[in-house]
Short mmCIF file of C-alpha atoms in Angstrom, two decimals:
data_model
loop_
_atom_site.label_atom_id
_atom_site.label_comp_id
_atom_site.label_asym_id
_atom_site.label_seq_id
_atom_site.Cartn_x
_atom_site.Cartn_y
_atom_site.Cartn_z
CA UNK A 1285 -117.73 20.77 71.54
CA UNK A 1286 -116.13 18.35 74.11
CA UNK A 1287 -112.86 17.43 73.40
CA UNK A 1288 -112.30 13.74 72.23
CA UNK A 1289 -109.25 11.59 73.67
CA UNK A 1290 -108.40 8.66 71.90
CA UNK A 1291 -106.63 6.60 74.04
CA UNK A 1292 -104.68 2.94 73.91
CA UNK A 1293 -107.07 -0.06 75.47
CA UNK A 1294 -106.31 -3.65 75.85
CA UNK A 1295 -109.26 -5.81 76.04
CA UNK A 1296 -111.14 -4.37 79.40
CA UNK A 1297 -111.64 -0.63 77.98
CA UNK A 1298 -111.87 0.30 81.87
CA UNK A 1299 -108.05 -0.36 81.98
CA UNK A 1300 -106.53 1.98 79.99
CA UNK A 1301 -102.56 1.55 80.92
CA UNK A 1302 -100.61 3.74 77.84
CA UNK A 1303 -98.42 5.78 79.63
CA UNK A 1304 -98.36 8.54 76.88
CA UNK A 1305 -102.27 8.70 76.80
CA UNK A 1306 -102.10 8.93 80.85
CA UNK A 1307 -100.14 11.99 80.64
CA UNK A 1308 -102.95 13.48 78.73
CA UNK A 1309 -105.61 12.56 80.84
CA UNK A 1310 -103.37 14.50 83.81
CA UNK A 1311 -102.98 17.34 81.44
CA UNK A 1312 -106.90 18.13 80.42
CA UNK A 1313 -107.58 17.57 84.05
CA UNK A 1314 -105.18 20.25 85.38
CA UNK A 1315 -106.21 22.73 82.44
CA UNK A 1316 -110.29 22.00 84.18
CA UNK A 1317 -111.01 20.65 80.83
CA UNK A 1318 -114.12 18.45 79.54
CA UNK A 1319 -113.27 15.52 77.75
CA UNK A 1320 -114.92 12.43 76.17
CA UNK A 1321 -112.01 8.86 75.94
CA UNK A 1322 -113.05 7.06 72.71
CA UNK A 1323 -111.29 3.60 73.28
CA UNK A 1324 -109.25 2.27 70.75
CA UNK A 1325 -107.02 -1.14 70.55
CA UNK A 1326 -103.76 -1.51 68.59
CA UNK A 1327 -104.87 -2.61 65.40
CA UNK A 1328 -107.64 0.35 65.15
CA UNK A 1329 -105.11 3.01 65.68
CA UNK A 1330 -104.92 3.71 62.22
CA UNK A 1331 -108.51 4.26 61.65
CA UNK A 1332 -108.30 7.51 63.78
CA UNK A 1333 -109.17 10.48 62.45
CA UNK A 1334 -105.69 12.02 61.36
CA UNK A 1335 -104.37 8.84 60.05
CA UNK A 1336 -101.03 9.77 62.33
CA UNK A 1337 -101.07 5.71 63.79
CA UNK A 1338 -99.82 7.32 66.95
CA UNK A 1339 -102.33 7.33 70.30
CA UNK A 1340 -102.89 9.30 72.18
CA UNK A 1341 -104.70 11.79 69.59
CA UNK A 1342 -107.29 14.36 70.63
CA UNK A 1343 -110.01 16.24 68.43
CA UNK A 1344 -110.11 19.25 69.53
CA UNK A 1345 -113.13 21.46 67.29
CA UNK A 1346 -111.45 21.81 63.87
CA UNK A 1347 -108.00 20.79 65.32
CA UNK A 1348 -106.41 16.94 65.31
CA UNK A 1349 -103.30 16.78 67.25
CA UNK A 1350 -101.35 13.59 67.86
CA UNK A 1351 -98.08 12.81 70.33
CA UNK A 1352 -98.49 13.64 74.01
CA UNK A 1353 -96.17 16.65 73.86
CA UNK A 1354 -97.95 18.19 71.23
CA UNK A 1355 -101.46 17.97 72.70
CA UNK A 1356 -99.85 19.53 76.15
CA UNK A 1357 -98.72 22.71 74.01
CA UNK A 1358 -101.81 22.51 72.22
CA UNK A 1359 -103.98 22.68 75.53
CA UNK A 1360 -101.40 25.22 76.75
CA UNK A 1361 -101.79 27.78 73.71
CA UNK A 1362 -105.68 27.46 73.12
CA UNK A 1363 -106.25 27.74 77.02
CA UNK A 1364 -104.01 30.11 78.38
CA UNK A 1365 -106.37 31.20 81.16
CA UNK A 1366 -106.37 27.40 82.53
CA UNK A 1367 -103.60 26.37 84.84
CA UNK A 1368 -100.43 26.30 83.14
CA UNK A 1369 -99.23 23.23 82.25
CA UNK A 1370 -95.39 24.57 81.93
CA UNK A 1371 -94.81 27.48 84.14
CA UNK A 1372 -93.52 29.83 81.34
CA UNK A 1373 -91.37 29.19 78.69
CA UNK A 1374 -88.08 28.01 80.39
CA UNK A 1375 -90.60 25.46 81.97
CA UNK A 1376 -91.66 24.13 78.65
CA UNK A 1377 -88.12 23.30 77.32
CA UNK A 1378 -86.83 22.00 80.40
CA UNK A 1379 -90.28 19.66 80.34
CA UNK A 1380 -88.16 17.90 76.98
CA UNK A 1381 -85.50 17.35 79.06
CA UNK A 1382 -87.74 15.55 81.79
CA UNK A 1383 -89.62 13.76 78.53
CA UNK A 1384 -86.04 12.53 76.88
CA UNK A 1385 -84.67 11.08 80.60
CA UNK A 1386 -87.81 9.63 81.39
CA UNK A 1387 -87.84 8.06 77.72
CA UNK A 1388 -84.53 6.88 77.61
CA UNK A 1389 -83.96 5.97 81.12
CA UNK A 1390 -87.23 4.80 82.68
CA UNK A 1391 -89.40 3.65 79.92
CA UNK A 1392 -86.69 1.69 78.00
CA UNK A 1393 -86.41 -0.48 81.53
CA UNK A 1394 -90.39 -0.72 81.23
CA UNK A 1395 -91.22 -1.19 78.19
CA UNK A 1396 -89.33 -4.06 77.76
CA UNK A 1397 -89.95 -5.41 81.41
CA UNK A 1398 -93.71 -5.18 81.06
CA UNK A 1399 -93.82 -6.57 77.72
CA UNK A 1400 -95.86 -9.61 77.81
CA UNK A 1401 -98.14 -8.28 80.48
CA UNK A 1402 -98.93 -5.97 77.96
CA UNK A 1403 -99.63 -8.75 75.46
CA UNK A 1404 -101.32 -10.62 78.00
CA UNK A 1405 -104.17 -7.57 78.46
CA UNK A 1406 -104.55 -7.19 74.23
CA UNK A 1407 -107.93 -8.99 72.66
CA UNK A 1408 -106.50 -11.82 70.40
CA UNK A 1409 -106.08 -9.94 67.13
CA UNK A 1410 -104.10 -7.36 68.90
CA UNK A 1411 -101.92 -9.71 70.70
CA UNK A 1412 -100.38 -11.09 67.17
CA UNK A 1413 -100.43 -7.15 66.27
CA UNK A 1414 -98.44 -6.88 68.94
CA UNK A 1415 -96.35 -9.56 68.79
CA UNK A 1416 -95.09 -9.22 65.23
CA UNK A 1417 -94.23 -5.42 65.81
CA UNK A 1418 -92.27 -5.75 69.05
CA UNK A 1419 -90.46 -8.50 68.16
CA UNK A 1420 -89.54 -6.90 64.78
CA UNK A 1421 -88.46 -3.84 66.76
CA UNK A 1422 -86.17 -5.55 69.69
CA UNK A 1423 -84.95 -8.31 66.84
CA UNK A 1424 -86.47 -10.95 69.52
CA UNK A 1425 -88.71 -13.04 70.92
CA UNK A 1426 -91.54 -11.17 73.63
CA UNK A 1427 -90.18 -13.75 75.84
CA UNK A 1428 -86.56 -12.41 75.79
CA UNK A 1429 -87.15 -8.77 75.67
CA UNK A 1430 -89.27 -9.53 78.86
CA UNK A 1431 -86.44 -11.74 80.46
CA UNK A 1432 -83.78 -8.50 79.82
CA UNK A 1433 -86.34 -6.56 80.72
CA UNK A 1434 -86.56 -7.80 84.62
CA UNK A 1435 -82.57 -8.06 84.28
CA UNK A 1436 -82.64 -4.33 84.06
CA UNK A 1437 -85.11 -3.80 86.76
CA UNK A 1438 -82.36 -3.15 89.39
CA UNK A 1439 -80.80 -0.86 87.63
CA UNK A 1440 -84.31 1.66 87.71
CA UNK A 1441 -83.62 2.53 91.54
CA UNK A 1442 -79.88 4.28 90.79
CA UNK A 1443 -82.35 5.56 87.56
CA UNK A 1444 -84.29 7.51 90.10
CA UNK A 1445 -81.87 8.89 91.95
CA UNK A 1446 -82.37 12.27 90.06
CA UNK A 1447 -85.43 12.70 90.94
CA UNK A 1448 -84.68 11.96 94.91
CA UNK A 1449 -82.38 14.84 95.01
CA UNK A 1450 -84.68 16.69 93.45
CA UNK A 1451 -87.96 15.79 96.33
CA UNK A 1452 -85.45 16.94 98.67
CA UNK A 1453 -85.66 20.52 96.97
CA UNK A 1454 -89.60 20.66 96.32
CA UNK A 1455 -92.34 18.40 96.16
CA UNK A 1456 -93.10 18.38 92.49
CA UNK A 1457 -90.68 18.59 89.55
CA UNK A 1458 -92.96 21.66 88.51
CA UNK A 1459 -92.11 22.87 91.95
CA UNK A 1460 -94.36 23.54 94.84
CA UNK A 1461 -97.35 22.13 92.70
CA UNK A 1462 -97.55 19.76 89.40
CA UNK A 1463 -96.68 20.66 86.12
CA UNK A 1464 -96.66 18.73 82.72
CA UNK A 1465 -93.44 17.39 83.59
CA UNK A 1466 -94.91 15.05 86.68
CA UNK A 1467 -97.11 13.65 84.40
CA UNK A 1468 -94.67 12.67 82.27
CA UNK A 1469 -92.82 10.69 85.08
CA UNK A 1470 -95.99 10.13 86.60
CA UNK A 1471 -97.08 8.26 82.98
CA UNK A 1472 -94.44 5.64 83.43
CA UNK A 1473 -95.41 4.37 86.87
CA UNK A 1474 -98.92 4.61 86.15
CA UNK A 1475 -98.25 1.91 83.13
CA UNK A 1476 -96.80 -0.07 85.50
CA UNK A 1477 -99.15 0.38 87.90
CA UNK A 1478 -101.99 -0.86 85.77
CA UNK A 1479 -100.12 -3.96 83.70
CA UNK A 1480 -97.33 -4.88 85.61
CA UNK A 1481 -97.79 -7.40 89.32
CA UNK A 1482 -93.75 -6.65 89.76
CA UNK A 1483 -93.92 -3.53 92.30
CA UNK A 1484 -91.09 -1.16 91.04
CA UNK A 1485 -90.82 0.79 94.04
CA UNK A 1486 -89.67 0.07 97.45
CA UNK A 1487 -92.16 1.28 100.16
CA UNK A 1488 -90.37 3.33 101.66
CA UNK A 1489 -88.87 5.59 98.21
CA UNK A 1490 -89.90 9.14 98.29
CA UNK A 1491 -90.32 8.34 94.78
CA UNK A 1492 -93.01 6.43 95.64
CA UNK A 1493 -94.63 9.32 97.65
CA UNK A 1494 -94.54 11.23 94.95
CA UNK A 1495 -96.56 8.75 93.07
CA UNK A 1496 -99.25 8.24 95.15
CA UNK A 1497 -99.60 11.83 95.86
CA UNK A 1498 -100.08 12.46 92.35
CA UNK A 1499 -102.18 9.34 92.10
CA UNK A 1500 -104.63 11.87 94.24
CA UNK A 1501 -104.28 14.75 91.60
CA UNK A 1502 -107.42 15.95 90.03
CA UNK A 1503 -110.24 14.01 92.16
CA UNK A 1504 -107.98 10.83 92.21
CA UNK A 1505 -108.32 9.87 88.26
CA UNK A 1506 -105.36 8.21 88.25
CA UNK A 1507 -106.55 6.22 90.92
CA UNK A 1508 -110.18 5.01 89.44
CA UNK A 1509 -107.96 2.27 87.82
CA UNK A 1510 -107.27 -0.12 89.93
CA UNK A 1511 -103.59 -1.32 90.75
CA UNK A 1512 -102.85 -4.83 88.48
CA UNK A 1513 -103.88 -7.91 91.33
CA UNK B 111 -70.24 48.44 94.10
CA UNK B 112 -68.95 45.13 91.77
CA UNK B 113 -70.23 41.71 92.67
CA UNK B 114 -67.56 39.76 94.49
CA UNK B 115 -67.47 36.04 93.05
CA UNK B 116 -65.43 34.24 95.06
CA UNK B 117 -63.98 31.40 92.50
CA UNK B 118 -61.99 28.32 93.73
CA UNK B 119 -58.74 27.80 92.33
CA UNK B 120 -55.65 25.69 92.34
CA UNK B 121 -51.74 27.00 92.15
CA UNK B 122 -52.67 28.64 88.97
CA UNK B 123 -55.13 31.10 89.80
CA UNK B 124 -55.67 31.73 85.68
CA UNK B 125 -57.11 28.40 85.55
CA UNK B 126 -60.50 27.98 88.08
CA UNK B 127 -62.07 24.97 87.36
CA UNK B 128 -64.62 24.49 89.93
CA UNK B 129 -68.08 23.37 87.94
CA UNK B 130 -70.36 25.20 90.48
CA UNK B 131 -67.87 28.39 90.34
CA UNK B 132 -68.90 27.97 86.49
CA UNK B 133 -72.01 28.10 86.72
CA UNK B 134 -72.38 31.25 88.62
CA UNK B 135 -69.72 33.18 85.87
CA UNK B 136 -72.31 32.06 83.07
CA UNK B 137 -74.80 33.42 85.10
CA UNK B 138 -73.03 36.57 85.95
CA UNK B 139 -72.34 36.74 82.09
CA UNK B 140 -75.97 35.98 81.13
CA UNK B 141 -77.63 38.48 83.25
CA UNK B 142 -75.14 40.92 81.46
CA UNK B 143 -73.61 42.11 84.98
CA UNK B 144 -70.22 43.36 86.08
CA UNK B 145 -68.17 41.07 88.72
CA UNK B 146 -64.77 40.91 90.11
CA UNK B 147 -63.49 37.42 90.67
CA UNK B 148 -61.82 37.04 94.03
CA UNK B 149 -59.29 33.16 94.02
CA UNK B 150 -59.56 31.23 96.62
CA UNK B 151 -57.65 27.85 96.93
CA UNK B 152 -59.42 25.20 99.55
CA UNK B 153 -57.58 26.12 102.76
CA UNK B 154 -59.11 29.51 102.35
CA UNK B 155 -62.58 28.75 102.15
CA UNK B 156 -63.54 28.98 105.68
CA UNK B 157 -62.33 32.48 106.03
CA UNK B 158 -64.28 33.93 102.94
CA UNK B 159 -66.76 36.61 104.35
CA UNK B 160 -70.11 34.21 105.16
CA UNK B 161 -68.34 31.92 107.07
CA UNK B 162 -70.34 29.02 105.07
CA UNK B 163 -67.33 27.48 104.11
CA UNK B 164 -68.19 26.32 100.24
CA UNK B 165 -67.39 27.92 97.03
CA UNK B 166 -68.74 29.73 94.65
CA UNK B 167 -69.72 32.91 97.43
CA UNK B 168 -70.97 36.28 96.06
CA UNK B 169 -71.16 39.54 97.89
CA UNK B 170 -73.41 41.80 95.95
CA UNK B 171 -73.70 45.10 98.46
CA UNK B 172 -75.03 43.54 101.58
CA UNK B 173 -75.85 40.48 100.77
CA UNK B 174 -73.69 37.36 100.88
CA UNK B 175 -74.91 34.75 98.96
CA UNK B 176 -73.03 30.68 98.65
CA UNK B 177 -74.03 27.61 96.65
CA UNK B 178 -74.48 28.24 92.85
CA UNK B 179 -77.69 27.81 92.37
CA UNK B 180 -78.81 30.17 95.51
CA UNK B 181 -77.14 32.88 93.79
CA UNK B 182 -78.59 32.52 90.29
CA UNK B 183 -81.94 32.92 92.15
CA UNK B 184 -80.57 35.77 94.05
CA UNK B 185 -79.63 36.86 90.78
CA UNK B 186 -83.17 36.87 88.98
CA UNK B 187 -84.99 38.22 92.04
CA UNK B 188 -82.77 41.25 92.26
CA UNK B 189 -82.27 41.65 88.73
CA UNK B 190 -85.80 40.97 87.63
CA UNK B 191 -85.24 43.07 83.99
CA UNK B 192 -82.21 41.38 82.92
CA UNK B 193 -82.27 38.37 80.46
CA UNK B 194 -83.61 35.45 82.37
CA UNK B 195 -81.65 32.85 84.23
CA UNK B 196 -84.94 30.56 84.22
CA UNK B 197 -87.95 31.63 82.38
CA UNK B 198 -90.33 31.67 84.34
CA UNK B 199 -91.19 29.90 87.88
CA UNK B 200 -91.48 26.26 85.80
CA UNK B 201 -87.87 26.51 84.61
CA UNK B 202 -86.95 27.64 87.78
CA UNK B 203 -88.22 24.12 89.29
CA UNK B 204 -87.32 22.16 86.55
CA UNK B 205 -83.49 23.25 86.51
CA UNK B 206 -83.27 21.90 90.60
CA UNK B 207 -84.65 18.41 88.28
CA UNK B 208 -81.66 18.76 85.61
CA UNK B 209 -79.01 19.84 89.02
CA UNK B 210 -80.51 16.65 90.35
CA UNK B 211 -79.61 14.49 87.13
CA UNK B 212 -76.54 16.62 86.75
CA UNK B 213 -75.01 16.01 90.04
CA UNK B 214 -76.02 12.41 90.52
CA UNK B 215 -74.95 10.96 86.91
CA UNK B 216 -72.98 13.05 85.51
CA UNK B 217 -70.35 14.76 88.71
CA UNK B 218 -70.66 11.65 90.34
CA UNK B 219 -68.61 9.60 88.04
CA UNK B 220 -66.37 13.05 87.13
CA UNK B 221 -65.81 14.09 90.80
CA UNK B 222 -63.96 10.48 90.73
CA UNK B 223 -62.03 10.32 87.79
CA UNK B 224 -60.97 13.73 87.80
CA UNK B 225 -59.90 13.40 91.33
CA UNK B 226 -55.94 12.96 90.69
CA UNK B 227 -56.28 15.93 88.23
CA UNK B 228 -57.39 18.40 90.78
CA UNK B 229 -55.53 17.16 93.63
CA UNK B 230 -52.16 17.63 91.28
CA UNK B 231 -53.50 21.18 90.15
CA UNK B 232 -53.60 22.46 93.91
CA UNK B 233 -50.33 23.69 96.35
CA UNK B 234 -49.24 21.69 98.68
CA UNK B 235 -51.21 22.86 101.80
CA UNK B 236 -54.37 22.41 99.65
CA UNK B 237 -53.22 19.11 98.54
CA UNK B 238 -52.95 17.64 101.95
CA UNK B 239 -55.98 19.43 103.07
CA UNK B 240 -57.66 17.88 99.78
CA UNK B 241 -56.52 13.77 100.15
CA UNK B 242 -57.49 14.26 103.77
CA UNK B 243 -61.41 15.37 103.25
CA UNK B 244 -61.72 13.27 99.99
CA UNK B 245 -60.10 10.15 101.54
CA UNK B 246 -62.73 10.65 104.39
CA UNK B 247 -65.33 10.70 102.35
CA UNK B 248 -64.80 8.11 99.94
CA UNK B 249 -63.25 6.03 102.26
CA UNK B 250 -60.47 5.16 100.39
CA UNK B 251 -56.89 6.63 99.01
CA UNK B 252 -57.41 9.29 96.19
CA UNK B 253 -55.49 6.90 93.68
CA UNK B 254 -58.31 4.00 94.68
CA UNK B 255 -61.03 6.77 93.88
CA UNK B 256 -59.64 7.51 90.54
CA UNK B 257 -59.44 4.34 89.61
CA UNK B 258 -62.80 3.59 90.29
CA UNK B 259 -64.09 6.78 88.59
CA UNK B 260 -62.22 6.03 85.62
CA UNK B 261 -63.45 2.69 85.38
CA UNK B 262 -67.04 4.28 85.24
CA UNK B 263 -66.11 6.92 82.45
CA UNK B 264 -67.88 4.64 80.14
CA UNK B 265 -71.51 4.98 81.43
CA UNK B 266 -71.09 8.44 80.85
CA UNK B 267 -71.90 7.71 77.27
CA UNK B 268 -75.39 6.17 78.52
CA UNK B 269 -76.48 8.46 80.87
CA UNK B 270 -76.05 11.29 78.22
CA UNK B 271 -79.08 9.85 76.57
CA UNK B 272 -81.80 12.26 78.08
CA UNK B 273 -79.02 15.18 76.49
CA UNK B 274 -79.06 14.14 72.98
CA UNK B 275 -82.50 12.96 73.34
CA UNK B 276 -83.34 16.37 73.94
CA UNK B 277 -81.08 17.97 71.43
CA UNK B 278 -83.26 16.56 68.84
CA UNK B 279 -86.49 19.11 70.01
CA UNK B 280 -84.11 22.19 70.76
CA UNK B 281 -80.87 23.71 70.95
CA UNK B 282 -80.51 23.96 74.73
CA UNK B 283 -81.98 22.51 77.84
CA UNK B 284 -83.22 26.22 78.21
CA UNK B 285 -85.29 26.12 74.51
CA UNK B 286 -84.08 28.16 71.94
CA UNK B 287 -81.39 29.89 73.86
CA UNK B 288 -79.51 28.91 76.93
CA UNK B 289 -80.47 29.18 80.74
CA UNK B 290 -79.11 28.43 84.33
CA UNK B 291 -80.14 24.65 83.38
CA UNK B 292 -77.25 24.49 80.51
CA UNK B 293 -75.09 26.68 82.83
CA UNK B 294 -76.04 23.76 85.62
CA UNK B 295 -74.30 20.91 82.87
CA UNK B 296 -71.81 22.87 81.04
CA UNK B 297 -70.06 23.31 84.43
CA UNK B 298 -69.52 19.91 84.68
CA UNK B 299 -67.86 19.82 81.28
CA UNK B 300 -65.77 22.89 81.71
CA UNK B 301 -64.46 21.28 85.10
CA UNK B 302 -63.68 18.19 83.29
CA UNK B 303 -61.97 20.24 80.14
CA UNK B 304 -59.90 22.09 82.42
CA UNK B 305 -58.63 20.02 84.91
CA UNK B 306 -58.80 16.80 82.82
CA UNK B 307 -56.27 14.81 79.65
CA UNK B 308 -58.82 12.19 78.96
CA UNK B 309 -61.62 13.34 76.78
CA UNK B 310 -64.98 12.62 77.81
CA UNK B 311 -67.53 13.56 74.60
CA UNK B 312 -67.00 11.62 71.49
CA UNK B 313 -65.70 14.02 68.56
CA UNK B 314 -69.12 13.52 66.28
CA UNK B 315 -71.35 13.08 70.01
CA UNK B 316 -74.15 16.20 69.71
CA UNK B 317 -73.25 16.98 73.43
CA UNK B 318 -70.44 17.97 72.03
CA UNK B 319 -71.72 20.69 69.57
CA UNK B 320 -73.53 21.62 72.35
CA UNK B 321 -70.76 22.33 74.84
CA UNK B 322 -68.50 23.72 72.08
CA UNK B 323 -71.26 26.38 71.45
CA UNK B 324 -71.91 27.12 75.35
CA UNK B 325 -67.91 27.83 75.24
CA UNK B 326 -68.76 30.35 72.74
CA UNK B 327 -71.52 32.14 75.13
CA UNK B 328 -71.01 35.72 76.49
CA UNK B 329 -67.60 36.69 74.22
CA UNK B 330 -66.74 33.55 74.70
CA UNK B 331 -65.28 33.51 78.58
CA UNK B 332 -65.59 29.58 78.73
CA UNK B 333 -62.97 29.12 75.96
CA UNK B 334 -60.32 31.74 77.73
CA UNK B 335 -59.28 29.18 79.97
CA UNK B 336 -57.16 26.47 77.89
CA UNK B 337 -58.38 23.08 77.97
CA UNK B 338 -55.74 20.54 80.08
CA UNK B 339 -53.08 20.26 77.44
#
């Protein structure tokens, strides 16, 4: 039985922008894997199957399994044979460490930038979903989260510096070809990518390289959607 | 025939505190192997056997190996049996990602603040040698530097994020157990314990735990070096 992805949609189901349910799109396309997207806005994520009211969530035969991370190992462990989506074990622990500094040092500059171009792309009954939520989380107004958000935009460049250093070593943070741990990264930009007009990276940052390259991984899914106008 | 480490050191050859020297006597440790530690204060450095004028420098039979992490993967390829430095070719890529953080957050602000610490730790030849290169490359007198540095000591707090983050999911950056990737961070630490007064983890920050149990690793050979009193 095809596997099912439940994945985050704003109004236009062909725009799917959740970062987290991105990097499981890149992961069931490196492991070859079939897989059907069931579309689901904010205020239907609790409907889904396991109840978790966390997207992205995949059925998988008998098996439910909720939070990016989770599905990778999941994919990982029932497929073995596939291409591996770590690179071994030291691979899959250092991939936590690329998932916490992306978290905490890329997506907390997003999230908060990008925050009313999110609410901007939600049907109406999501959009007060929304609303009330984030502004119960950042203690603030959409508006002002968004306004500190774009403060904080400079500071993603010295953010990426890491992973310069790194494209000077290899091409990939999995090394000479992608592992679980681009798509992480690769999840954040692609957010942006789809909801955000502000371009966060300057034409001529390998980091940027690195994006579009893997903007060309797996027959070019990530780039079916277009770039926000 | 013994590995040779060559280790740099200061007047006190009983206290090395170069963070890349570290990392190769963790690895040295981890991969359970015997070494003789050869001290080398600055001045020296271009007359150590390969000629490639940086510390930490291993001869292991006929092969001369220099920069840390070259010689932890000279270390797994020839020593394929022994405990892993990287688990696997994914950690091995990944770690060049956390040297990449490492050495652009985390030595970039220590390598400045520390700066008056290790110049005062060295003889005098080293010393002038020492304000001479780090002048030129900073531009600036070695006081200027350290002032600087130390006015950044408090976004060290911040960038440890991705760390404690992480520390939530696992023990060590390696998974379960520890691997050239914690090596690649607690060398930064050890550098800063040794050479430096001002404290740089918080006495209840998890980083903390961590580091105290990576000076516990391998009989404990980080913690037989005093801290700077």
């Amino acid at each position: 039985m095809t596997i099912q992805l439940y994945e985050l949609v704003g109004s236009d189901s062909a725009r799917p922008f959740s970062p987290h349910c991105w990097k499981v799109v890149m992961a069931l396309a490196h492991k070859g894997l079939a897989w059907e997207s069931r579309y689901v806005p904010f205020t239907e994520i609790p409907k889904i199957e396991d109840g978790s009211g966390i997207v992205p969530v995949i059925r998988d035969g008998d098996a439910t399994v909720s939070d990016s991370f989770a599905i990778a190992l999941h994919l990982e462990r029932t497929r073995p044979d596939g291409p591996s989506l770590f690179g071994g074990p030291g691979g899959e622990a250092m991939a936590r460490f690329v998932e916490a500094w992306c978290q905490t040092q890329i997506h907390a500059i997003i999230g908060k930038a990008a925050i009313m171009d999110v609410h901007d792309a939600l049907a109406p009954d999501d959009q007060a979903f929304f609303r009330n939520s984030r502004e119960a989380r950042f203690g603030m107004p959409l508006e002002e989260t968004r306004e500190r958000g774009l403060s904080e935009l400079g500071k993603l460049n010295a953010r990426l510096e890491p992973v310069r250093a790194m494209l000077r070593h290899q091409p990939f943070i999995g090394g000479a070809s992608p592992l679980f741990s681009d798509y992480i990264l690769f999840g954040a930009f692609q957010w942006a990518r789809i909801i955000m007009r502000e371009p966060l990276l300057g034409h001529d940052d390998p980091v940027l390289d690195w994006f579009e390259t893997c903007l060309d991984l797996h027959g070019g899914i990530g780039r079916a959607v277009p770039a926000a106008a």
